[in-house]
Short mmCIF file of C-alpha atoms and ligand atoms in Angstrom, two decimals:
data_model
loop_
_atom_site.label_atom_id
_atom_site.label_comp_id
_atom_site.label_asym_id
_atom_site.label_seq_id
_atom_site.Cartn_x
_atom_site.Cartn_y
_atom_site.Cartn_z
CA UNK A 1 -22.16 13.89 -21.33
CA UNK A 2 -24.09 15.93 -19.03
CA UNK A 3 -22.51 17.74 -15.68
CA UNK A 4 -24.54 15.39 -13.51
CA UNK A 5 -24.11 12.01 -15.42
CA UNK A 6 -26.76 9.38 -14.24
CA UNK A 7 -25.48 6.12 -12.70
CA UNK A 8 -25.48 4.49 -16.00
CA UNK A 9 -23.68 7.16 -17.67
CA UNK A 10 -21.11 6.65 -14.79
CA UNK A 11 -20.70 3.70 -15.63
CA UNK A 12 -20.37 4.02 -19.16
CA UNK A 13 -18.62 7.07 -20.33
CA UNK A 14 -15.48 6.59 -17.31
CA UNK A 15 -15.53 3.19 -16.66
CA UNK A 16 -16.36 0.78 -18.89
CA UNK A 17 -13.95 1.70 -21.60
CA UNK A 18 -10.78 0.38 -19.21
CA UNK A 19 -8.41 -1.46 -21.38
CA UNK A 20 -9.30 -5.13 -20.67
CA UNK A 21 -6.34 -7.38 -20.51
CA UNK A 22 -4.83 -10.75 -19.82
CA UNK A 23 -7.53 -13.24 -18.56
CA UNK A 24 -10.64 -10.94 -19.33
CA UNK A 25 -12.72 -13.12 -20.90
CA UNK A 26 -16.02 -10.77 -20.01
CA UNK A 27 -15.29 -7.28 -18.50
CA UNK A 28 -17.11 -4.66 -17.45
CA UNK A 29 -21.01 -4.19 -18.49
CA UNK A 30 -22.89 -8.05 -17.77
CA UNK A 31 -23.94 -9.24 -13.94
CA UNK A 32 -20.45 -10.55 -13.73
CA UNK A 33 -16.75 -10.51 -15.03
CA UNK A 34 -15.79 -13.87 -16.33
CA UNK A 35 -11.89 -14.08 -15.75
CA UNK A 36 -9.91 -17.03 -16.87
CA UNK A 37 -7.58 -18.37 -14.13
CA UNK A 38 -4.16 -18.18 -14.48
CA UNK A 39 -3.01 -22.22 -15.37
CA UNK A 40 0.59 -22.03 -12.64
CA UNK A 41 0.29 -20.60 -8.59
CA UNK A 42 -2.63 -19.38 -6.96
CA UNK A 43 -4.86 -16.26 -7.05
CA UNK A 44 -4.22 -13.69 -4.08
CA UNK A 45 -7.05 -11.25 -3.58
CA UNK A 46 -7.60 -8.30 -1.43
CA UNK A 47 -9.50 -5.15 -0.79
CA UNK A 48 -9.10 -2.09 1.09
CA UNK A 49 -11.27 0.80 1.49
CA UNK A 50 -10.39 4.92 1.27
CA UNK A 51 -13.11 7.35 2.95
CA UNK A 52 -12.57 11.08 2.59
CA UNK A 53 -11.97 12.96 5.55
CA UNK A 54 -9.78 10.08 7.15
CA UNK A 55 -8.07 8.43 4.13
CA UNK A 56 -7.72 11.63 2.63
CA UNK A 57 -9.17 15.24 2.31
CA UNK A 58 -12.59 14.63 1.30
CA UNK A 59 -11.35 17.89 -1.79
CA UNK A 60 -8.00 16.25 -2.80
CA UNK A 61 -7.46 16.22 -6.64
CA UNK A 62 -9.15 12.91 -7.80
CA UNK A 63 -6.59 11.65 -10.06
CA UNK A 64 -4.43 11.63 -6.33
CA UNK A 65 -7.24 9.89 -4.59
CA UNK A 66 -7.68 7.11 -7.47
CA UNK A 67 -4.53 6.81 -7.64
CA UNK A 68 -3.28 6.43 -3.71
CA UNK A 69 -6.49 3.89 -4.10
CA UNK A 70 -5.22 1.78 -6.50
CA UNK A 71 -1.47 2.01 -5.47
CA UNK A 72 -2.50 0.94 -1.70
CA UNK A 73 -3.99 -2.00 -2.99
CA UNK A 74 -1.47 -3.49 -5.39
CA UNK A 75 1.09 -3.09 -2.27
CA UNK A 76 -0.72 -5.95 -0.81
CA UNK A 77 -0.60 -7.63 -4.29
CA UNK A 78 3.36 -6.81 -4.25
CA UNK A 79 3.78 -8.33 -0.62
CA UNK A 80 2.54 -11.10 -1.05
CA UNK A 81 5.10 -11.57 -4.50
CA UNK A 82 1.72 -11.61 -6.34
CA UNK A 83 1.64 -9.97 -10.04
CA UNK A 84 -1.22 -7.98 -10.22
CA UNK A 85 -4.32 -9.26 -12.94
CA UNK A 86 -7.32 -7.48 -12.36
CA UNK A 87 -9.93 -4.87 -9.73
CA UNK A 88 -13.07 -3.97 -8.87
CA UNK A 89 -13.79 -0.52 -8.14
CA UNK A 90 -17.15 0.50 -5.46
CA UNK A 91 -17.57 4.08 -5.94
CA UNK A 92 -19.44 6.03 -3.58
CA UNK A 93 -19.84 10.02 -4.36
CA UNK A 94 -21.97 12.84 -2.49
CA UNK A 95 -22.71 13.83 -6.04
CA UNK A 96 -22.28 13.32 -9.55
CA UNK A 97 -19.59 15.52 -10.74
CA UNK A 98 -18.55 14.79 -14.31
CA UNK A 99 -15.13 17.18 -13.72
CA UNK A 100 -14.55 15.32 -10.53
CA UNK A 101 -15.02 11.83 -12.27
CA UNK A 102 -12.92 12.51 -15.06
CA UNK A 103 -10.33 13.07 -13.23
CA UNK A 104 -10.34 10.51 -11.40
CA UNK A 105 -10.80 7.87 -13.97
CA UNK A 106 -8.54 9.39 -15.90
CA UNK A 107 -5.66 8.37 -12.81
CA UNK A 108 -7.22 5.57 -12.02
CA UNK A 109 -6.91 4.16 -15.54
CA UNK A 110 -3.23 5.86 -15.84
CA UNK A 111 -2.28 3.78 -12.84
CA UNK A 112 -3.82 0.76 -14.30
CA UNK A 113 -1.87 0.80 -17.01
CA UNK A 114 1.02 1.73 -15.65
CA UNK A 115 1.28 -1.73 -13.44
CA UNK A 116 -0.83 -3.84 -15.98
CA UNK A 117 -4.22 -4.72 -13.97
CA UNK A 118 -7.55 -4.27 -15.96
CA UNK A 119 -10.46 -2.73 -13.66
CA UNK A 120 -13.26 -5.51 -14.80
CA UNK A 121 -16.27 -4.22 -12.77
CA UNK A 122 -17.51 -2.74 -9.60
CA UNK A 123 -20.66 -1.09 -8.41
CA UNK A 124 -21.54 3.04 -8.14
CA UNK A 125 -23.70 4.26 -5.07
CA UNK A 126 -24.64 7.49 -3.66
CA UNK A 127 -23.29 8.26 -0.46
CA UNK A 128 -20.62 9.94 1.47
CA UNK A 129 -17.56 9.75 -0.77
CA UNK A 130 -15.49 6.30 -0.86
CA UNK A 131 -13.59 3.95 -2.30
CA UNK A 132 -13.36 0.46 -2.35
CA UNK A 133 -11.19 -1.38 -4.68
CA UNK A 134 -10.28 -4.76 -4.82
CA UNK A 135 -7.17 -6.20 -6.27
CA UNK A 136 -6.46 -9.82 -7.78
CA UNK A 137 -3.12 -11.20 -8.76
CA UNK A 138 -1.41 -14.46 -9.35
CA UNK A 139 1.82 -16.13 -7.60
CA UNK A 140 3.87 -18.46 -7.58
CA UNK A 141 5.57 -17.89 -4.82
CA UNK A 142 3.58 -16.51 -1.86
CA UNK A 143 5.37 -13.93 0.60
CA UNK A 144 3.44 -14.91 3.71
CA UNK A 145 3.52 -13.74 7.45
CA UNK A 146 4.12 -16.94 9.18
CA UNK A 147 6.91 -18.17 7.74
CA UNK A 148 9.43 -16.04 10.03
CA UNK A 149 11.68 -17.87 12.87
CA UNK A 150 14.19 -16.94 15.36
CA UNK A 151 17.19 -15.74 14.24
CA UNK A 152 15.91 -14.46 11.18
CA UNK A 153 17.45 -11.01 10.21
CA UNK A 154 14.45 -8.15 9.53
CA UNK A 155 14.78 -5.76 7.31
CA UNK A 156 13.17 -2.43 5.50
CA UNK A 157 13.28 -2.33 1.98
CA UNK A 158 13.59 1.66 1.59
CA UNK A 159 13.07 4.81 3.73
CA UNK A 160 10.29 5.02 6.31
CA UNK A 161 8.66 7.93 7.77
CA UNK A 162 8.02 10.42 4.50
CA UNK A 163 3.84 10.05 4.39
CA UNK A 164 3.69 10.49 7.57
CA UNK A 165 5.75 13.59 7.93
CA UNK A 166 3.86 14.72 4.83
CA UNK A 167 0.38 14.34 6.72
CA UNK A 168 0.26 18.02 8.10
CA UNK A 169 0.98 19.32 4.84
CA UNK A 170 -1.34 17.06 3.12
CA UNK A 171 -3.66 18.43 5.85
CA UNK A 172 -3.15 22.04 5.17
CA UNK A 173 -1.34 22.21 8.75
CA UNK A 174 2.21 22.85 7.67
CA UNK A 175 3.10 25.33 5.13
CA UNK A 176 5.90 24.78 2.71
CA UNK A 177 7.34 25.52 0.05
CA UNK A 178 6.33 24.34 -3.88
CA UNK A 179 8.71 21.82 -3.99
CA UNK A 180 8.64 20.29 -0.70
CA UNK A 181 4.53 20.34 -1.18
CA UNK A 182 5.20 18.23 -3.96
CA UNK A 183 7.30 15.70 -2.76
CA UNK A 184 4.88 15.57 0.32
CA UNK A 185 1.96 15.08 -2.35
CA UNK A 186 3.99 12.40 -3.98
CA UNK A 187 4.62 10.36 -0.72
CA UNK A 188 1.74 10.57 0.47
CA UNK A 189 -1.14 9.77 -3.32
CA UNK A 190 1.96 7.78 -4.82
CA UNK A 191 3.39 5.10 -2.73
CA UNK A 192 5.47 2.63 -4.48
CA UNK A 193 4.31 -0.66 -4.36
CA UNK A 194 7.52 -2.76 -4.13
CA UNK A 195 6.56 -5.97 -6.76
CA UNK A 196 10.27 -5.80 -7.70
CA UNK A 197 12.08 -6.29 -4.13
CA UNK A 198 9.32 -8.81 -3.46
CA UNK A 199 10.27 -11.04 -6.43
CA UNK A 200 13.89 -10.42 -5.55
CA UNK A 201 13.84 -11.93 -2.22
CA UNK A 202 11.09 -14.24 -2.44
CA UNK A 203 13.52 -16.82 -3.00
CA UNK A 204 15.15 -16.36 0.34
CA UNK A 205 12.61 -14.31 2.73
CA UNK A 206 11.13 -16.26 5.58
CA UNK A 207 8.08 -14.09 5.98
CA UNK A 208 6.95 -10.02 4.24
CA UNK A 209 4.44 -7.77 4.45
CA UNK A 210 3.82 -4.37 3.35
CA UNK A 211 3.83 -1.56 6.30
CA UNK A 212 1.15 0.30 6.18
CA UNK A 213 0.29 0.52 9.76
CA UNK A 214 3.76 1.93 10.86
CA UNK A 215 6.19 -0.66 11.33
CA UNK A 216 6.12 -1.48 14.73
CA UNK A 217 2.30 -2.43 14.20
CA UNK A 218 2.85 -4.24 11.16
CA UNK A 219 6.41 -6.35 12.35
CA UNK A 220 4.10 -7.18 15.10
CA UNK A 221 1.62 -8.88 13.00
CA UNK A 222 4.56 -11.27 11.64
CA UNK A 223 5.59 -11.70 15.25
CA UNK A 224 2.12 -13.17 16.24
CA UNK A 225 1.73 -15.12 13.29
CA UNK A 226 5.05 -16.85 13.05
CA UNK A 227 5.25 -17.27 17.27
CA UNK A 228 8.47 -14.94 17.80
CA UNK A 229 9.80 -11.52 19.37
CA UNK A 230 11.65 -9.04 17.35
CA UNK A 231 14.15 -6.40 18.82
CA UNK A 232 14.50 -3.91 16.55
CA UNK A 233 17.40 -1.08 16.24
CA UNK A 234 16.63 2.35 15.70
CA UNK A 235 19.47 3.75 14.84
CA UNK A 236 19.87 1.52 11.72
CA UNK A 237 16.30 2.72 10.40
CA UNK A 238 16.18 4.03 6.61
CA UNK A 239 14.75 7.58 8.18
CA UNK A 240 13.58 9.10 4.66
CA UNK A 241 15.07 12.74 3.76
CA UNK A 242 11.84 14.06 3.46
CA UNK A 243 10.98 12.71 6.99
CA UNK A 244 13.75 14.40 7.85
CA UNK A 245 13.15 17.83 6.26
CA UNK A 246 9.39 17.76 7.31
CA UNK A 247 9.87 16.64 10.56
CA UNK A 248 13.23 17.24 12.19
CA UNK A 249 13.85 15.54 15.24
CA UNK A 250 10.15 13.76 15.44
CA UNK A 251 11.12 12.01 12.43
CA UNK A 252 12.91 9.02 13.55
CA UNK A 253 9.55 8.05 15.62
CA UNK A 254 7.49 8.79 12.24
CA UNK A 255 10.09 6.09 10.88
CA UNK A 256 9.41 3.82 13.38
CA UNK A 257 5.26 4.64 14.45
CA UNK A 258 4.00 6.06 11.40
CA UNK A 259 1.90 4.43 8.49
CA UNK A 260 1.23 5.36 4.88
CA UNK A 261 5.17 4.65 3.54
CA UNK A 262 3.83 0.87 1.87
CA UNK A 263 7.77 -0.11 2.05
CA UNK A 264 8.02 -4.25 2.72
CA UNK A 265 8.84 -5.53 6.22
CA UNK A 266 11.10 -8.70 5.53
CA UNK A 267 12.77 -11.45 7.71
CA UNK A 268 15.49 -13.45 6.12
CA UNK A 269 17.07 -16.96 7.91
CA UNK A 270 20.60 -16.53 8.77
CA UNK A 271 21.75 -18.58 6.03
CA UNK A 272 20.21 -16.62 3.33
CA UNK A 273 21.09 -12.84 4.26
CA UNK A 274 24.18 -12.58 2.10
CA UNK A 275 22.18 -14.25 -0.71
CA UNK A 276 20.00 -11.08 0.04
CA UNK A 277 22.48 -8.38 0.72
CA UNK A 278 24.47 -9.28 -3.00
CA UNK A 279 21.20 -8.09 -4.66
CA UNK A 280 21.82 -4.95 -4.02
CA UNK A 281 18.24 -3.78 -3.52
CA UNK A 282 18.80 -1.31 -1.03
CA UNK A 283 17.59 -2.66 2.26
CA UNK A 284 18.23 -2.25 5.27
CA UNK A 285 18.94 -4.85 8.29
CA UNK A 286 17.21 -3.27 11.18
CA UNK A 287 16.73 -6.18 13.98
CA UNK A 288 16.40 -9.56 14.63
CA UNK A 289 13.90 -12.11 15.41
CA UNK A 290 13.96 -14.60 18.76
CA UNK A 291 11.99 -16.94 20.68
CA UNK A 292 8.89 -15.50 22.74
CA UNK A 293 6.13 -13.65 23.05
CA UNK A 294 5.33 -11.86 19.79
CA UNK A 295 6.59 -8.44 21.32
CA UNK A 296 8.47 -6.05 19.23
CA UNK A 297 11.23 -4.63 21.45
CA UNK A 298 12.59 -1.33 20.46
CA UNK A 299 16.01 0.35 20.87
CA UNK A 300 17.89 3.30 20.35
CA UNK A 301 21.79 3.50 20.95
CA UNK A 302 21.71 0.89 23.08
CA UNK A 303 18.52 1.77 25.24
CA UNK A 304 15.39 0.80 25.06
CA UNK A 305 13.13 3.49 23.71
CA UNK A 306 8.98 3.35 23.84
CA UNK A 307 7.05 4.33 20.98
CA UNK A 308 5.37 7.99 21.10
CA UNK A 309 2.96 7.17 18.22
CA UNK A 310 1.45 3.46 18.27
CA UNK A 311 0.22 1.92 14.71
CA UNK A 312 -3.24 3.38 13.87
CA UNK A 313 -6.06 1.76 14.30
CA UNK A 314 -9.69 2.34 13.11
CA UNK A 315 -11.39 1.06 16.71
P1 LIG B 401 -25.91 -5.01 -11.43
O1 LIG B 401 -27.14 -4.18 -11.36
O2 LIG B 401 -26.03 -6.25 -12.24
O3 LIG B 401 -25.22 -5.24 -10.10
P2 LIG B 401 -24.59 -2.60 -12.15
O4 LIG B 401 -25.66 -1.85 -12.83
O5 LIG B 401 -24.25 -2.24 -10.74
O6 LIG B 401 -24.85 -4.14 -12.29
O7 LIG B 401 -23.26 -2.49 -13.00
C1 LIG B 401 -23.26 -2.73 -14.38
C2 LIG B 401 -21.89 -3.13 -14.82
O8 LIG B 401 -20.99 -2.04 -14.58
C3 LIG B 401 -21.31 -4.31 -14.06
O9 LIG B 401 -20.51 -5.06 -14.98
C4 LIG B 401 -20.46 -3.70 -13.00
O10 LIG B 401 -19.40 -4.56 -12.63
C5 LIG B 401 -19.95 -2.44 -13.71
N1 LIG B 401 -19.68 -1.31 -12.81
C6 LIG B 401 -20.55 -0.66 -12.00
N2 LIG B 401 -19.95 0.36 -11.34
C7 LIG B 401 -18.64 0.32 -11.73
C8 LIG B 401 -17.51 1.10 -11.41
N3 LIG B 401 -17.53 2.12 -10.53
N4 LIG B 401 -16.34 0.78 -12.00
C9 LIG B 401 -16.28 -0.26 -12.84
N5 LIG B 401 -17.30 -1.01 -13.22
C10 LIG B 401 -18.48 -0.73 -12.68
MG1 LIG B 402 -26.72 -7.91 -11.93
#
């Protein structure tokens, strides 16, 4: 294997060996995967993209990078109370590096195994580096956004705030120590996807979604597709410790504004939320839905406070 592997070579010596598992009848190598549809529930597919420079720093280690790209993906697998199958994987590099792309198939792989979803194809360009991945899973029991109504209790299922906090450090902007580094690092390449809270509640949740935006922008996409208002409580947030650490007093509108953390946003009807709370999962009650306008109202100790930082957007 040469420092400068061809296309082909790519292909072959860091891709195509993936494990192939359940439902790959054909992986990678023909035109096309042939995958053999789960028999119960229905497939649930999505993609997202990472470009250096504004997903992350374009010389991050590449196990990080294939990893955060992977991990960002099943979290939309995991909202949706889908188990993950199988991905695609478009691959666009400035260069053929063989170090570079064993590392990162070597996390990309790791992760794979790790949550059981066989990569069974993709496609490898030159270009300025990105990269795409596609996820498909299976459920039974679909975790949608328009399911919510008012009334409903919402809720966080773990701390908010930590990858965005960890941004400047990610960013080479805020200098700290090792260990705090690390935990940044993790936060920020190694979000959780959160398949087990979503199976837990999908028996009683109205409506979920993964926050990825910050959670004001994302609660605001289950206002406007389920046709209510939210008021949400500030003080009740899950502010995460390293939010707090990293960030000190700005951290409760990282919490609040900031993207990146991949915890679920959940309502639950009235006469489910003790069924929820006896799980014992951890989450947090943080507002409550009502009729209106699909506006997320937000409070602090009583007043209403306006968001510093809005929900990003690419446009
Ligand atoms: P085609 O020319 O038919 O589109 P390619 O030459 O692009 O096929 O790819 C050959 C095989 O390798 C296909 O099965 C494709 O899905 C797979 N493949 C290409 N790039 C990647 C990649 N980055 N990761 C995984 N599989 C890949
Ligand atoms: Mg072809």
């Amino acid at each position: 294997m040469g420092a400068s592997p061809g296309e082909f070579e790519i292909i072959r010596d860091f891709f195509a060996s993936a494990p192939q598992g359940e439902g790959v009848v054909l992986g990678i190598g023909d035109d096309c995967a042939l995958l053999q549809a789960p028999s119960q529930g229905q497939l649930a597919t999505s993609m997202d993209t990472l470009v250096a420079g504004r997903h992350f720093p374009a010389d991050a280690d590449p196990a990080a990078i294939a990893a955060r790209a992977l991990r960002v993906n099943l979290s939309d697998l995991a909202a949706m109370n889908a188990r993950p199958l199988w991905f695609t994987l478009a691959l666009t590099l400035p260069e053929s590096d063989a170090n570079w792309l064993r590392k990162f198939s070597s996390g990309l792989l790791q992760t794979a195994a790790q949550f059981g979803v066989s990569l069974v194809g993709g496609d490898t360009t030159a270009g300025p580096l990105s990269i795409t991945i596609q996820v498909i899973g299976q459920t039974a029991r679909p975790l949608r956004r328009d399911g919510a109504g008012c009334g409903d209790s919402i809720y966080a299922s773990g701390p908010l705030g930590a990858a965005a906090a960890a941004l400047p450090v990610i960013l080479g902007d805020q200098r700290v120590p090792a260990e705090v580094q690390h935990q940044a690092e993790r936060a920020f390449y190694f979000p959780e996807p959160q398949f087990a809270t979503a199976a837990a509640i999908s028996d009683f949740a109205s409506s979920a979604l993964d926050i990825s935006d910050g959670l004001i922008a994302d609660l605001a996409h289950i206002c406007e597709s389920s046709h209510v208002s939210a008021d949400i409580y500030l003080e009740r947030l899950p502010v995460s410790s390293l939010a707090q650490s990293l960030a000190g007093a700005n951290a409760l509108s990282l919490s609040a504004g900031g993207g990146d953390d991949y915890q679920l946003c959940f309502t639950v009807p009235p006469d489910k939320v003790e069924s929820v709370e006896k799980l014992g999962l951890g989450v947090t009650a943080i507002g409550t839905l009502s009729a209106g306008d699909a506006k997320v109202r937000c409070w602090h100790n009583g007043e209403p406070w306006q968001a510093p930082t809005a929900g990003y957007q690419h446009f």
